[in-house]
Amino acid sequence: MNFIGRFAVVFALNFFLSGEAICQDVRWNEIENGIWKASVGEPEDISLLKAADIQPKKEALQRLPKADFPLLKSDIKAEVIDGKTYLRFPLSREEQLFGLGLNFKTVHQRGRIMQLHVDHYGGKDDGRTHAPVPFYVSSKGYGVLIDAARYVTVYAGTGVRVDAKDKPIVRDRNTDKNWNSRPYSDAVEILVPTTGTDIYVYGGNSPMEAVQRYNLYNGGGYIPPKWGLGFTQRVPTLYSQDDIIKEAEEFELHDFPLDFIGVEPGWHSMSYPCTFEWDTTRFPQPEKFNSDLMAMGIRTNLWLNPYISPVGSLYPKIKPLSGSHTVWNGIVPDLMLPEARKILKTHFLENHLNIGVSGYKIDEVDGYDFWVWPDVAKFPSGYSGEQMRQVYGLLIQDMTAKWFREKNQRTYGLVRASNAGASSMPYVIYNDYYSHKDFITALINSSFIGVLWTPEVRASKTAEEWLRRMQSVCFSPMAMLNAWADGTKPWTFPEVETAVRDVANLRMQLLPYIYSTFSQYRFEGLPPFRAMNLVDGFSFDATVTEGALDSTDNPYKVAVKSEIKDQYMMGDNILVAPMFAGENERKVILPAGKWYDFYDGTYVGENEIISVTPGLEKIPLFVKDGGIIPMRPVQRQAPRPDEKVDLILRHYGESEGSFVLYDDDGVSFDFEKGAYSKVDIIVKKDKKGSLKGTISKPEKGKPFGYNKKVNWEFMTK
Amino acid sequence: MNFIGRFAVVFALNFFLSGEAICQDVRWNEIENGIWKASVGEPEDISLLKAADIQPKKEALQRLPKADFPLLKSDIKAEVIDGKTYLRFPLSREEQLFGLGLNFKTVHQRGRIMQLHVDHYGGKDDGRTHAPVPFYVSSKGYGVLIDAARYVTVYAGTGVRVDAKDKPIVRDRNTDKNWNSRPYSDAVEILVPTTGTDIYVYGGNSPMEAVQRYNLYNGGGYIPPKWGLGFTQRVPTLYSQDDIIKEAEEFELHDFPLDFIGVEPGWHSMSYPCTFEWDTTRFPQPEKFNSDLMAMGIRTNLWLNPYISPVGSLYPKIKPLSGSHTVWNGIVPDLMLPEARKILKTHFLENHLNIGVSGYKIDEVDGYDFWVWPDVAKFPSGYSGEQMRQVYGLLIQDMTAKWFREKNQRTYGLVRASNAGASSMPYVIYNDYYSHKDFITALINSSFIGVLWTPEVRASKTAEEWLRRMQSVCFSPMAMLNAWADGTKPWTFPEVETAVRDVANLRMQLLPYIYSTFSQYRFEGLPPFRAMNLVDGFSFDATVTEGALDSTDNPYKVAVKSEIKDQYMMGDNILVAPMFAGENERKVILPAGKWYDFYDGTYVGENEIISVTPGLEKIPLFVKDGGIIPMRPVQRQAPRPDEKVDLILRHYGESEGSFVLYDDDGVSFDFEKGAYSKVDIIVKKDKKGSLKGTISKPEKGKPFGYNKKVNWEFMTK
């Protein structure tokens, strides 16, 4: 009854008939500095990275330190049984795992079981989410990606094999108080429900370095156009072009930042399913509408979902190239077919991009299960409903991103489904879920998996909640108010209008810092918004406390893990600790090194847990010792390509420091051909020990949107 | 780009290499009266019905009316693509669907998407449940079973094909108020993630008749031993044999019914993982323990989960016959191997059955995912973790049931995982979830899918809740208090002790009725506890009310369906409408025909919705016009085989009626060889129009446990 033997026999007899079993050594090839790839079984000709059409940033990868293969190769196992791929990676005792999709409630993933499945987030970190990226990062400084366009099940340190190398202790639950409902597991085990897959290991000297490799291999992060980092308002769904112009004017009247406006379903002549054609009653002159807005410095972002209405002109063209099932009565274009993409491109360029539309919000490519095709759907390209579901968000991001790239125009939009390989995509993920705290946890988790996430604001029960949400969203990749259903405005709660404006203005002032931070994403693979667990010197361990027996709520005495999921870094220097409605005080965990209050430069602590009571008007922000924050004066909009603004350079703490200020034209891809500046801002102590700042000159002929005059602010007196 | 063409080519080229695609007609064979079977692709050699080892009740099936194939055969589609089976069954406009697993929140399943997956119920009706039976019943009077030991995904009228026969109306969400987020679907679509499956269609003239066929094909329902229908108490986990004897004595002191006692993990010398050997400190004389209890008329039921501890004697014998992964450090016997079953049988008979143990509670064969093997587990029989997970509950029910059957001894126990084919299993499902209302919905749903469910009582916050739960559990397949963790007793809330005893005594009085009802399950396939939707004359339609738009909670304006999920029938005549804590009043929907209050015989209504305010002491019960309820005097225990009890025959309403009173020895399988009585109880009007009752004589030499004296009670004056 030796089943290894049995499979070997089966293999010999049946493999070519039924693909029943292959056991194999995993052969690793170092394909880039510190990145290893292996193919197990017969990988499919569709995958996540293939769908994302990644273009690795080889030179940037070369600049990273060397890394050794992080695991004992013989501990990595792979076999293909009955058309399914079984994988195993080793874990050591103290190792922590992060990533495995855009989770909303947990940061630590060791000990979890997840079926990674593109879907609307349903309230549980079970793998069903908007970006179920099959990539995990270890606290030991490496990452693992399963590049399969399938519903991959991951047992992240849960399964215990009879032949485990490092076995858990056997205890008697009857009498042993140390009995544990979750015995120790020494492996990550993964089931890929297909005949093979490519797998990648990303080495590193830290978890962050593994993430950098992951992002750079995916093409590096995206640098949004500058306007994309300004404030955006999404208007009620049936607003006409006149209503929207009025809305923009109202923002001027309220002196509130506004860089782009989101136009919701009402722009379509029919929505759910959509025509992708302007409704002539609400938008009689779409080109004029776009140019009128542009004259006010405001871009247009169009909502869509990709399900095509029978009444539009696209329908007959796309029908032969669409899937077997409709979504909301719309046909689903098969984006694996070049012909389908071509037809869409022609239509979208002519009707949108060429008349001034600057981006899209791509809704409902995630699921909720009901609002996507079923797994039994068939597509003319031959790919299955499951495969298409896992990659559709990537395909549509890739397709639309390329349209803008061909126009040498950066876009920045929203998408509701993504997956591995998306680092370079010009899209931010959002959803209909609305827990403020969980939104922050998602923002933290986005940093492990190469996606961007916005904790969008829609509505609130109280002015306090409104302000707290507005404060958070201003410290995220997209500062957005989504009023499609609620008709809210930033000033909806007059009692906090000033405080809301203040935080929006602060974001606008921080654009030089934020833009430089995004350039790190592009050039070094460093996520702009970062989990504390990716930060050097952050050493808070998830503590496990014993569970209490309860016959109903906790019959297995499951232990409770505490983890840090409500604070994060924006770039290298700013620690953000959002406040939530109903809270006057919160704890902040400060990594090693001294930390200073952003607002007044006072010292707050180092390598410790502090309590802060910031008042309603402020979101707690802390800067590390020596941290330099380039800012600009308050302005309602991001700078235009030809605009020069003053530079305010803040320094915090007592230490020397440096910062690389990045700039380019803010709108095109010319920076990829070298049309950008990197300027060194350096603070050193003089002989007397006083801090002095210098700033290098930008290279001649390169875009640099700052005046020569620099205002230095040494915040810590 | 014709993909049918593409698959045809692929088929020709690749099928024998990779099994990529087979399209086929579905060929139906009528295998029993009104039951059709078809094989699609290449069904696996493991299936749900095979694991359950069903023995169809052919004669009983013959006695059912003839039925036509209920669907247009050409509307049923099947194909095998890339090793997965795609199925489609048609739906008509007004059709409602029931079943699809042991659901806890919904009864109507049309419009739902479920991945049927053995698991602990996690709070959502998404297919993960203790009995994810891939069987649905249509309101049109037929049933469909997918007999696959796989995680089957069912789109129960959700997917809309481009080529649908009956298409939904296309509406513009922008402007059309009748726009619907869930367009009409004319089909059930099913994905079976393997190369083929057997499928069954059960015809009928009513939904109940389809259910009857399903149950009878599975071997008919189970008739518990009489003691199994008495009250059962599960004692705290570390109780010793002396503690348990004392507990039994306390029940006597409190004059509370008690027929069997559940012994929780402490009887094992080690638990989680288990040894299946008595702990000699707590149970120094297990045989004496069993016989001492038996002398008090009390049976023993032993808790177990099937994960074998390294310290027990079974371990070395089972190890070569167990799976690759441990559960709580215990090895998992491969129950597909006859050798493994044999070793277990020897051990269990010697240590338990042969010293008087009467049954088992089989825990944790469902999952919670963590507390079962992962899908990457391998078993020496060659079956996968997924397959084993779907059938393990069936295998262990079948194995243990056969041990008792071979001893000609009926057992009645508890199990936490089941599946299709379980109708004849001597097990009742339970779980750790604890919503009283949802427990009732599960009881209702159990009737569609051939399983039994108990809304067990464990603990309560208030005396009111305690009483309400005790009332419900007394109108279920197993009247159980499970005090393993809480140490509760029926008299834990003294202020309701009398009312709790009253309802337990009422159950004991109703045993003749309940036992006869279970005999219908066995001989006619009629579930003992029945959804209203299976009852003739019940015509309450699920009404759909328009949803309200909410950007967060209901962005798609999903309509809300109201359904009846809190009342049910116990047998032919008694309608049970449980009360829940905090409620003084409830609505009851009365089917067509007149209905009467169980307690006082007064008329309450017909074919209407009534409100009742029964007070705390009573659970609302209603009897239909002409209904006869055989009862017996109050007794603490079920009758022994040689015991004769008085018969109380109640009649309700103004109409004539009849009832078949079933009896047998109550403990053995001799009834299967004809050793039973069926006695006709008939109430007719005499010439003056007065109701008179008669009872036929039992056949000579057949067991009949009632005295000749019969007390007639005409309840309606």
CSV table of C-alpha atoms in Angstrom, one decimal, chain B residues 177-179 544-549 554 557-560:
chain,number,residue,atom,x,y,z
B,177,LYS,CA,-37.2,51.8,-12.7
B,178,ASN,CA,-37.9,48.2,-13.5
B,179,TRP,CA,-34.2,47.5,-14.1
B,544,VAL,CA,-40.1,39.5,-3.9
B,545,THR,CA,-40.0,43.1,-2.8
B,546,GLU,CA,-38.0,45.8,-4.5
B,547,GLY,CA,-34.6,46.5,-3.0
B,548,ALA,CA,-33.6,50.0,-1.8
B,549,LEU,CA,-30.5,51.5,-3.3
B,554,ASN,CA,-27.1,47.4,-1.5
B,557,LYS,CA,-30.7,47.3,-5.4
B,558,VAL,CA,-31.0,43.6,-4.9
B,559,ALA,CA,-34.6,42.6,-4.2
B,560,VAL,CA,-35.5,40.9,-1.0
